PDB file of N, CA and C in Angstrom:
ATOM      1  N   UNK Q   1    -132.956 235.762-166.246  1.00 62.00           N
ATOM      2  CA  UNK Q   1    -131.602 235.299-166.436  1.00 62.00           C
ATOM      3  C   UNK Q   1    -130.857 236.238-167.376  1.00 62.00           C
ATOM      4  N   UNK Q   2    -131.880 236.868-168.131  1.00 66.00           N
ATOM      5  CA  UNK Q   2    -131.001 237.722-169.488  1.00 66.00           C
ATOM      6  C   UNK Q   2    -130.526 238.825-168.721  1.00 66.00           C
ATOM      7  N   UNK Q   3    -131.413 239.585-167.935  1.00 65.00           N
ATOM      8  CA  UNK Q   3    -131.258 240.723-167.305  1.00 65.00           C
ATOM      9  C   UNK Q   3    -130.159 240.858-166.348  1.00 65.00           C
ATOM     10  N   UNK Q   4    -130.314 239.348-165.443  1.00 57.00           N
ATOM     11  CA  UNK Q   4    -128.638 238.746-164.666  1.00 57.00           C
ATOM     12  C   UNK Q   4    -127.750 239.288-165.319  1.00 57.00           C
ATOM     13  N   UNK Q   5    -127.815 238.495-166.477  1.00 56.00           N
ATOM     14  CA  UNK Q   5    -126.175 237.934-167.275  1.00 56.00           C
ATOM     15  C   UNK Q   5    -125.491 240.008-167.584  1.00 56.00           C
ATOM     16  N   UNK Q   6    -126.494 240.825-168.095  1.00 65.00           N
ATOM     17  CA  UNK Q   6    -125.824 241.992-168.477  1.00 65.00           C
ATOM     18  C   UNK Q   6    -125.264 242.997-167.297  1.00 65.00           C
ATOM     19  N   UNK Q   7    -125.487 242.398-166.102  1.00 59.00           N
ATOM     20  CA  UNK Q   7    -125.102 243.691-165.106  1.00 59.00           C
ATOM     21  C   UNK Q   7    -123.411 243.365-164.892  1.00 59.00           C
ATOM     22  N   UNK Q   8    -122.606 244.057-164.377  1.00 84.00           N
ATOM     23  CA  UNK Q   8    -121.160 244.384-164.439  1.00 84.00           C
ATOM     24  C   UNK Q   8    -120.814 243.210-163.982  1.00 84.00           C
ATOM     25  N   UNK Q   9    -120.718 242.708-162.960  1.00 88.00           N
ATOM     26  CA  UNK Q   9    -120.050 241.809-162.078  1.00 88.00           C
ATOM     27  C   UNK Q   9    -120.372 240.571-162.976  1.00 88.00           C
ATOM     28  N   UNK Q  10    -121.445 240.041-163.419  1.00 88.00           N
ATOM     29  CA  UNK Q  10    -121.732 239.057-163.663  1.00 88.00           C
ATOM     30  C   UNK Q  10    -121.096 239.060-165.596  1.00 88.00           C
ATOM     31  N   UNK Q  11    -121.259 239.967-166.421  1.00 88.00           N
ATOM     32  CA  UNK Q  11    -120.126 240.429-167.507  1.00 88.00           C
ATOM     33  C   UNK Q  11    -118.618 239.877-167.460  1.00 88.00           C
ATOM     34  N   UNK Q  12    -118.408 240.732-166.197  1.00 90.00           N
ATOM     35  CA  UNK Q  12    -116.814 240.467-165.736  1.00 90.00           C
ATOM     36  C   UNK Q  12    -116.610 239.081-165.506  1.00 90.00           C
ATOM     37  N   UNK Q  13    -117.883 238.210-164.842  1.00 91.00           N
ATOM     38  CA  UNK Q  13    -117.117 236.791-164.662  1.00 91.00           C
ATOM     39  C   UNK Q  13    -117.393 235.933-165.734  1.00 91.00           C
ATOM     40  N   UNK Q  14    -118.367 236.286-166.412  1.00 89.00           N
ATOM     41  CA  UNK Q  14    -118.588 235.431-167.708  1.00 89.00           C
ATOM     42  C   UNK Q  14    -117.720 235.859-168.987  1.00 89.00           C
ATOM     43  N   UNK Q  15    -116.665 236.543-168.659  1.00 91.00           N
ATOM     44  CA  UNK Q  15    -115.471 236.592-169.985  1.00 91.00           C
ATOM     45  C   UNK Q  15    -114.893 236.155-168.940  1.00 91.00           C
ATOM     46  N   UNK Q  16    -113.938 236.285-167.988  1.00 93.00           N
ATOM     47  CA  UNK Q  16    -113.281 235.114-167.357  1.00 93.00           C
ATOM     48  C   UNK Q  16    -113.377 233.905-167.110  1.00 93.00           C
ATOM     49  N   UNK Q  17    -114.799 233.380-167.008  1.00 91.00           N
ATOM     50  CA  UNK Q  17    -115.104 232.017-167.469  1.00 91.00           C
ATOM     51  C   UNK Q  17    -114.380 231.742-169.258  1.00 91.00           C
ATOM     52  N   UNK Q  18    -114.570 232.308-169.837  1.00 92.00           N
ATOM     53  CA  UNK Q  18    -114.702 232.070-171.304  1.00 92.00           C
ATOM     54  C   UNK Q  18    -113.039 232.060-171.660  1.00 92.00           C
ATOM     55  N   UNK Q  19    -112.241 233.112-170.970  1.00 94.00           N
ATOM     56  CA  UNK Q  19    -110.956 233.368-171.073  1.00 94.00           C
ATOM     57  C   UNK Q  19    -109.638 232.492-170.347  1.00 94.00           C
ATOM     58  N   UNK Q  20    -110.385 232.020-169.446  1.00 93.00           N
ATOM     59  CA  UNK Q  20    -109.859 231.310-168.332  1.00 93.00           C
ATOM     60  C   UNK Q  20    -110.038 230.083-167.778  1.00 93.00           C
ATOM     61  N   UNK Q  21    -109.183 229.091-167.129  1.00 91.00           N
ATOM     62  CA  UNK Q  21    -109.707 228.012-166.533  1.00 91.00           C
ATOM     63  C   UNK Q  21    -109.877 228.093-165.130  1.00 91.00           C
ATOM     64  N   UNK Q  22    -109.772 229.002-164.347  1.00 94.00           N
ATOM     65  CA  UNK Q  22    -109.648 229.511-163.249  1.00 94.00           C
ATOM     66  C   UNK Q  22    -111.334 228.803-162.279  1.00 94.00           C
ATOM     67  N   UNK Q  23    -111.574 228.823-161.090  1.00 93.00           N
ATOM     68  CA  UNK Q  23    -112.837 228.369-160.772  1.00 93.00           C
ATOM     69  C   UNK Q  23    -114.093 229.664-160.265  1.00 93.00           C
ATOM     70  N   UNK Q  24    -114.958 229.615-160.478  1.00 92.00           N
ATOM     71  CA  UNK Q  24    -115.764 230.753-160.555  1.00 92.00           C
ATOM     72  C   UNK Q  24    -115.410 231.598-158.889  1.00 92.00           C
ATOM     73  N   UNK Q  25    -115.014 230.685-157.833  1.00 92.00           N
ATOM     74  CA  UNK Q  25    -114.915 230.877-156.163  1.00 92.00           C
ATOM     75  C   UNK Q  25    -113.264 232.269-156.976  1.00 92.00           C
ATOM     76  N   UNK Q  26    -112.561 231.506-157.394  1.00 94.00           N
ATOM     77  CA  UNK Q  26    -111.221 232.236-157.269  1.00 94.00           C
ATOM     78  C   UNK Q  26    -111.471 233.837-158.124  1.00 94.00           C
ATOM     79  N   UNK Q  27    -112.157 233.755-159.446  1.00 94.00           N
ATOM     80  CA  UNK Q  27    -112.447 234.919-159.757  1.00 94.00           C
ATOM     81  C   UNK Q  27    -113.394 236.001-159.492  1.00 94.00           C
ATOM     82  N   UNK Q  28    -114.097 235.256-158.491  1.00 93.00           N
ATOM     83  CA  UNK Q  28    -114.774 236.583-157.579  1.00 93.00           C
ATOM     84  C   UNK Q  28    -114.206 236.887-156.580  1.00 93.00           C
ATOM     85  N   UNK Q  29    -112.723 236.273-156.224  1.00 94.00           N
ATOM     86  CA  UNK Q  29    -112.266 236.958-155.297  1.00 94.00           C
ATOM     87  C   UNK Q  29    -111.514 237.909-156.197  1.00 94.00           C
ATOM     88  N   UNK Q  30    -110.862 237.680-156.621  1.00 94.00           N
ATOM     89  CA  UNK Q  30    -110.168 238.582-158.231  1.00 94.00           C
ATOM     90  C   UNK Q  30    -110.438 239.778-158.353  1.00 94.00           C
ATOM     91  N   UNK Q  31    -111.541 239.378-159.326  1.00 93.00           N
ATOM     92  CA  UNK Q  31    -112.339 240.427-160.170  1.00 93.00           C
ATOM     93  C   UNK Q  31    -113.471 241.289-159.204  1.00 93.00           C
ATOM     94  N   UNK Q  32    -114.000 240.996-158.022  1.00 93.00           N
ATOM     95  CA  UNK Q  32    -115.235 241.426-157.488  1.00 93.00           C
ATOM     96  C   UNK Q  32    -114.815 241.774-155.983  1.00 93.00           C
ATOM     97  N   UNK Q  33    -113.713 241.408-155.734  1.00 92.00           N
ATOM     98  CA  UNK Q  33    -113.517 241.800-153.884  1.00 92.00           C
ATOM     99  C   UNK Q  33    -113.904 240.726-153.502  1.00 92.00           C
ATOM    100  N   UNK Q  34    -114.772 239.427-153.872  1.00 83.00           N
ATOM    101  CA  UNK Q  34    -115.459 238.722-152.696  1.00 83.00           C
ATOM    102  C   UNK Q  34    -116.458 238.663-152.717  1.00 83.00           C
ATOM    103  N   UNK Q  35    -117.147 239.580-153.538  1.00 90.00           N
ATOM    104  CA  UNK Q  35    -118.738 239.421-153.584  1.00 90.00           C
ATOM    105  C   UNK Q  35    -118.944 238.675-154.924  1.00 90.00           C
ATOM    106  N   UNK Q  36    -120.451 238.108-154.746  1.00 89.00           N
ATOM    107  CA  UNK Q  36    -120.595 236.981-155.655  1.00 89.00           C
ATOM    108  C   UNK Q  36    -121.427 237.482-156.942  1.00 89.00           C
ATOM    109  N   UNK Q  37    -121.288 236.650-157.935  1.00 87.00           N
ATOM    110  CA  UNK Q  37    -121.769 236.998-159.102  1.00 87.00           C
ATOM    111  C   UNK Q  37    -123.105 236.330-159.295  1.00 87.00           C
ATOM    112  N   UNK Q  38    -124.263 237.136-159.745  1.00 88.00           N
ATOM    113  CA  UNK Q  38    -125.155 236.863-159.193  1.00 88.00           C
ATOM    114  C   UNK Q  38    -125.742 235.463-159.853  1.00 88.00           C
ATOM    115  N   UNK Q  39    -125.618 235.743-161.688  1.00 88.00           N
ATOM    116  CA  UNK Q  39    -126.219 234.414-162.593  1.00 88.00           C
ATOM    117  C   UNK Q  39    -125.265 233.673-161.993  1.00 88.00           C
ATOM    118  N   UNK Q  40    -124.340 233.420-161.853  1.00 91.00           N
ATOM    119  CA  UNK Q  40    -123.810 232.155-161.083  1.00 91.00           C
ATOM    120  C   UNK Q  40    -124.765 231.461-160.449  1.00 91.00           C
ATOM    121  N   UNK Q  41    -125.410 232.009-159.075  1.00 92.00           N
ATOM    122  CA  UNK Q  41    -125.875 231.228-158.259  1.00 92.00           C
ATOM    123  C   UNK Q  41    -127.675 231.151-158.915  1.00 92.00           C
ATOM    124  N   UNK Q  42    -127.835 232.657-159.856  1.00 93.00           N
ATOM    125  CA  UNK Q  42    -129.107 231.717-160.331  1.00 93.00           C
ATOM    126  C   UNK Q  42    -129.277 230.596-161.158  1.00 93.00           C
ATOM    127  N   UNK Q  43    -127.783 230.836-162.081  1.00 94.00           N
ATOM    128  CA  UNK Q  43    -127.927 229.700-162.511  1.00 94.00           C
ATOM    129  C   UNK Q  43    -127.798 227.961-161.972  1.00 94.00           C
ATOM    130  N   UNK Q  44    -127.071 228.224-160.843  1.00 95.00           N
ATOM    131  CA  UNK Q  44    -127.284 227.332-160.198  1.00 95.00           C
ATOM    132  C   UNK Q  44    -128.717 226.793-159.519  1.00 95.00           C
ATOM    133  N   UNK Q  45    -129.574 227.645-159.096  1.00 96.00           N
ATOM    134  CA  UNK Q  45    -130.986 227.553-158.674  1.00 96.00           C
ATOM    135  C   UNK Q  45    -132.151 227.023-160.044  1.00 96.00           C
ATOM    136  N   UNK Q  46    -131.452 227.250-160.882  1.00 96.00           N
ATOM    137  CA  UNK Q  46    -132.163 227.433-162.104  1.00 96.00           C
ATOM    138  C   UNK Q  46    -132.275 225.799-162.191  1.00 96.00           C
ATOM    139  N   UNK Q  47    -130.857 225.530-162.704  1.00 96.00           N
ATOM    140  CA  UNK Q  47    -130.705 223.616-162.462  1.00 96.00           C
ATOM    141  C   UNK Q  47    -131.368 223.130-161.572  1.00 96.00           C
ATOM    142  N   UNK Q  48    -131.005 223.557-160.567  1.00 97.00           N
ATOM    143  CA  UNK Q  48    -131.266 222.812-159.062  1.00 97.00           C
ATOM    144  C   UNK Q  48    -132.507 222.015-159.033  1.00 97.00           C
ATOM    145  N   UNK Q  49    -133.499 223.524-159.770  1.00 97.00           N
ATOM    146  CA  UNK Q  49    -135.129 223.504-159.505  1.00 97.00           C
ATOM    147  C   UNK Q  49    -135.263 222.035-160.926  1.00 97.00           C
ATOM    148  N   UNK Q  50    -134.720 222.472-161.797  1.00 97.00           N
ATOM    149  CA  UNK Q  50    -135.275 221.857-163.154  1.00 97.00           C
ATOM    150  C   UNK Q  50    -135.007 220.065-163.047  1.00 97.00           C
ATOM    151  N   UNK Q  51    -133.355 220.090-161.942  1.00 96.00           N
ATOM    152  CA  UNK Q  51    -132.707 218.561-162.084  1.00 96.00           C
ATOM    153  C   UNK Q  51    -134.058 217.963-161.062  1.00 96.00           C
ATOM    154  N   UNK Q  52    -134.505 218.823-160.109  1.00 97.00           N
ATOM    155  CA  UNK Q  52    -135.558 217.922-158.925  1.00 97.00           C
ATOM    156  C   UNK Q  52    -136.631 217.530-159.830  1.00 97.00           C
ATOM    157  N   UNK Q  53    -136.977 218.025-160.454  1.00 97.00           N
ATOM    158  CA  UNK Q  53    -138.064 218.144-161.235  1.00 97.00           C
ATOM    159  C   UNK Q  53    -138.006 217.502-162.543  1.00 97.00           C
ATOM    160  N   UNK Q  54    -136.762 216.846-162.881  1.00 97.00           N
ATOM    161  CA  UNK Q  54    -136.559 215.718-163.859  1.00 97.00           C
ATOM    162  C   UNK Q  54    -136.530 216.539-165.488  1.00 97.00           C
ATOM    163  N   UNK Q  55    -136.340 217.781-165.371  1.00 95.00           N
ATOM    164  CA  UNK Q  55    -136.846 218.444-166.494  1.00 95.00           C
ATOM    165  C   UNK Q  55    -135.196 219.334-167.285  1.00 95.00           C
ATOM    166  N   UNK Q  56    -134.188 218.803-166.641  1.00 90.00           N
ATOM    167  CA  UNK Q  56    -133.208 219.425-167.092  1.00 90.00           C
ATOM    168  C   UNK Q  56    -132.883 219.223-168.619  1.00 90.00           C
ATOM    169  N   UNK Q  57    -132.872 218.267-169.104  1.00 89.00           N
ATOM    170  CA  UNK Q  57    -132.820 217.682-170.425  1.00 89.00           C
ATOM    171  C   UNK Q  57    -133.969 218.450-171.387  1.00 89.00           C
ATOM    172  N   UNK Q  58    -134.908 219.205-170.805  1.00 90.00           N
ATOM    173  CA  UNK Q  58    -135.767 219.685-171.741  1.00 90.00           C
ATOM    174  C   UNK Q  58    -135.504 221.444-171.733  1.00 90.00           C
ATOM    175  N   UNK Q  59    -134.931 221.490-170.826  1.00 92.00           N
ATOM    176  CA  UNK Q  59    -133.987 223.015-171.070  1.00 92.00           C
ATOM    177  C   UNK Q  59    -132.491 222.783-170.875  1.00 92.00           C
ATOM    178  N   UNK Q  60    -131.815 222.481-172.533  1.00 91.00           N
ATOM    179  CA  UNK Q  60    -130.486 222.435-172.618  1.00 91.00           C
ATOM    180  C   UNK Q  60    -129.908 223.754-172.346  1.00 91.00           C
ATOM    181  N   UNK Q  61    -130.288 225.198-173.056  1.00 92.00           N
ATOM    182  CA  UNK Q  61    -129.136 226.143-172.612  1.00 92.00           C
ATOM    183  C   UNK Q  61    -129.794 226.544-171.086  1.00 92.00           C
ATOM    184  N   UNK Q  62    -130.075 226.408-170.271  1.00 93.00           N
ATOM    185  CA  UNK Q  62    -130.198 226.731-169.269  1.00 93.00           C
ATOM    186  C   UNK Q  62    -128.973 225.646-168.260  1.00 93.00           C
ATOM    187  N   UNK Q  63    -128.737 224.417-168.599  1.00 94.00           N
ATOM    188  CA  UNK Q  63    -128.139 222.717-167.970  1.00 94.00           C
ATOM    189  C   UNK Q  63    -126.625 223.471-168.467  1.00 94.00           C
ATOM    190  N   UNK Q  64    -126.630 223.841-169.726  1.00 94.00           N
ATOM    191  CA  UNK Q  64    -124.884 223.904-170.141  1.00 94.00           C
ATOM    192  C   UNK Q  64    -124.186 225.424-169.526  1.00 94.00           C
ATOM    193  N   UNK Q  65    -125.187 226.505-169.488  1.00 94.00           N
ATOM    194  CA  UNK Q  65    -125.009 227.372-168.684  1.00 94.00           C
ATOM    195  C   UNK Q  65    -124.118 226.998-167.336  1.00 94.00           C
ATOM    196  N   UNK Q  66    -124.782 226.441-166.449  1.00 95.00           N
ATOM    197  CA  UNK Q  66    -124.819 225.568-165.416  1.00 95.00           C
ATOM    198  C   UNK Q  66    -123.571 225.034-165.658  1.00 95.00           C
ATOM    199  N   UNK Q  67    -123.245 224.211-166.359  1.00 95.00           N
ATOM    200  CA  UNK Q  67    -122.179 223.152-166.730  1.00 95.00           C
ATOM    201  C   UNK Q  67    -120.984 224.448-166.809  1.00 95.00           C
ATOM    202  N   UNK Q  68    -120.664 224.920-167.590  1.00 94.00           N
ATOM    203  CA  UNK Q  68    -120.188 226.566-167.723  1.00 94.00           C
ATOM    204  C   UNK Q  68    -119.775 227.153-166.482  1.00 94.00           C
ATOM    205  N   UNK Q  69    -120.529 227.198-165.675  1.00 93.00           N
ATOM    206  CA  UNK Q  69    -119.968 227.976-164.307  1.00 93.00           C
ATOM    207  C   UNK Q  69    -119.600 226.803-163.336  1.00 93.00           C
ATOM    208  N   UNK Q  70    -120.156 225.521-163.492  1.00 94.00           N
ATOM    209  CA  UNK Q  70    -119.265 224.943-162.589  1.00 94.00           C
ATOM    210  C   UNK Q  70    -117.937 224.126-163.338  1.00 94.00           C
ATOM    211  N   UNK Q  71    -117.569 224.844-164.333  1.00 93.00           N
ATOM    212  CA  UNK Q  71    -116.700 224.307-164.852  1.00 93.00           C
ATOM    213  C   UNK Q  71    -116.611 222.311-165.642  1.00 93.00           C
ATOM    214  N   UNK Q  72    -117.179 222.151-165.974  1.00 95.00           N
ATOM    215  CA  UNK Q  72    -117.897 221.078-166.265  1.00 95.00           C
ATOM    216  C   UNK Q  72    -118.364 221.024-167.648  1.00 95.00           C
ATOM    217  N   UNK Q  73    -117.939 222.328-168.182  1.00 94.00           N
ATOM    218  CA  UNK Q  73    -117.907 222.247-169.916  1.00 94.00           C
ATOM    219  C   UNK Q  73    -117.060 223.231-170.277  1.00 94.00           C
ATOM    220  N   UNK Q  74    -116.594 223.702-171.199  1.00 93.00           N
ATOM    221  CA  UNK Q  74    -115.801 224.587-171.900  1.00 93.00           C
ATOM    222  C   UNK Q  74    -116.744 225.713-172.135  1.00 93.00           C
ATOM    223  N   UNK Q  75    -116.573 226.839-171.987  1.00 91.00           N
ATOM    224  CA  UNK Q  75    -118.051 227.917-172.727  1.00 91.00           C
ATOM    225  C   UNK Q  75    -117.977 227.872-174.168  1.00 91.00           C
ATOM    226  N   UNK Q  76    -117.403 226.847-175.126  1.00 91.00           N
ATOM    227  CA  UNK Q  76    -117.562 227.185-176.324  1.00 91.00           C
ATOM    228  C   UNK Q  76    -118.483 226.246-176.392  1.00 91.00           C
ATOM    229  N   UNK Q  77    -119.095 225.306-175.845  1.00 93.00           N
ATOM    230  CA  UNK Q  77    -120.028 224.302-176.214  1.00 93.00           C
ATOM    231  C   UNK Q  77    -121.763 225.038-175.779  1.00 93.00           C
ATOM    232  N   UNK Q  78    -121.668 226.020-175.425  1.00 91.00           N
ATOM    233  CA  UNK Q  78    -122.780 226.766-175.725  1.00 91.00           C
ATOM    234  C   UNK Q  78    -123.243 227.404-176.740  1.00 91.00           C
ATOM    235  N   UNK Q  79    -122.230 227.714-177.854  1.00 90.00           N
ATOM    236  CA  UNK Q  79    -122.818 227.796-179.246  1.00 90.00           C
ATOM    237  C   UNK Q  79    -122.948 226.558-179.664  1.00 90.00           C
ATOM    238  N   UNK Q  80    -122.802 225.659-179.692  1.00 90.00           N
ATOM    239  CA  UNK Q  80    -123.414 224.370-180.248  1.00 90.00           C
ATOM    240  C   UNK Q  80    -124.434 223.760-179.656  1.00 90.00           C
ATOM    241  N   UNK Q  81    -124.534 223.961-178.489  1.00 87.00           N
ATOM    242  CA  UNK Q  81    -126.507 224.167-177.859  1.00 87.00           C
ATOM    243  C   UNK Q  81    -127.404 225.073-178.180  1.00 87.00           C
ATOM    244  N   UNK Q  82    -126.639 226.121-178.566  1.00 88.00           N
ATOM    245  CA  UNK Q  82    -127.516 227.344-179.611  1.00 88.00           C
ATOM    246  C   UNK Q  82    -127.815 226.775-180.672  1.00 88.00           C
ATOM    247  N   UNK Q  83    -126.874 226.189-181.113  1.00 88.00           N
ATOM    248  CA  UNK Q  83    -127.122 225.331-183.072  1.00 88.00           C
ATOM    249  C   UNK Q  83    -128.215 224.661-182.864  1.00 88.00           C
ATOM    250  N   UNK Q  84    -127.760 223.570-182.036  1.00 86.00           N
ATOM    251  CA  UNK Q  84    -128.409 222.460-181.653  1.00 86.00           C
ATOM    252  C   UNK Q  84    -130.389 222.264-180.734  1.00 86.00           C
ATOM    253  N   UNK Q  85    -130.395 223.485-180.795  1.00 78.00           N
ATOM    254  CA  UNK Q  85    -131.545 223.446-179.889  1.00 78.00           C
ATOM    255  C   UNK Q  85    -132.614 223.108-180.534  1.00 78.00           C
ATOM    256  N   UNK Q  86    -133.601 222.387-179.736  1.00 73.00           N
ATOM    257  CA  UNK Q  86    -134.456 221.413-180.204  1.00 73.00           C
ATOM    258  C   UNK Q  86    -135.563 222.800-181.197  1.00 73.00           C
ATOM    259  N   UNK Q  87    -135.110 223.678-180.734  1.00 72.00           N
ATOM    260  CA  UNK Q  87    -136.944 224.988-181.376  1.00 72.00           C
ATOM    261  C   UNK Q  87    -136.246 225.217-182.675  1.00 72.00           C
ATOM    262  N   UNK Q  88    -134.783 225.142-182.800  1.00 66.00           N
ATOM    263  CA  UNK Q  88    -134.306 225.300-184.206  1.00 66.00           C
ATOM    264  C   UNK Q  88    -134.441 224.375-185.055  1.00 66.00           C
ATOM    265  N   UNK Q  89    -134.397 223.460-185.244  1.00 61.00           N
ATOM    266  CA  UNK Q  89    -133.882 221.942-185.538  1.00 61.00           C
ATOM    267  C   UNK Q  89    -135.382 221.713-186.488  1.00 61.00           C
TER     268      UNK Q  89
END
C-alpha cells in the first residue's frame, strides 16, 4: 500500500482528495485522462477483504483510508487515527 500511495497518479489524486471535495471518478478524469488511480481501488480491495472477514475495526488506518477515497470522511481525520491508533496508545 506504501509503495501504491508514492507513484504519480496516485500522489496526484491523494492531494486532490485532501484539497478538494470533488469525487475520486471526476478527478481521474481531470488529473489522469481516465485512467485509474491505483491505491484507490487497492484500497478498496483492502476493506473489501478485511469488512468479509469481520476484521475492519482491527485495522483502523487501512478502514479510514477507505473512508477517504470514497469520500465518507474528510482526509484530516487520518491524523487522528494516526494519534489514535491502538499500537500507540
Amino acid at each position: 500500500m506504501i509503495t501504491t500511495c508514492y507513484g504519480g497518479r496516485n500522489r496526484k489524486i491523494g492531494i486532490a482528495l485532501a484539497e478538494t471535495e470533488k469525487p475520486v471518478s471526476v478527478l481521474e478524469g481531470e488529473l489522469l485522462g481516465g485512467q485509474s488511480a491505483q491505491g484507490v481501488l487497492t484500497a478498496a480491495e483492502v476493506h473489501s477483504m478485511l469488512s468479509s472477514k469481520k476484521l475492519d475495526h482491527q485495522f483502523p488506518i487501512f478502514t479510514t483510508i477507505h473512508m477517504i477515497c470514497q469520500r465518507q470522511a474528510p482526509a484530516d481525520v487520518l491524523i487522528s487515527c494516526l494519534r489514535n491508533h491502538p499500537e500507540h496508545n
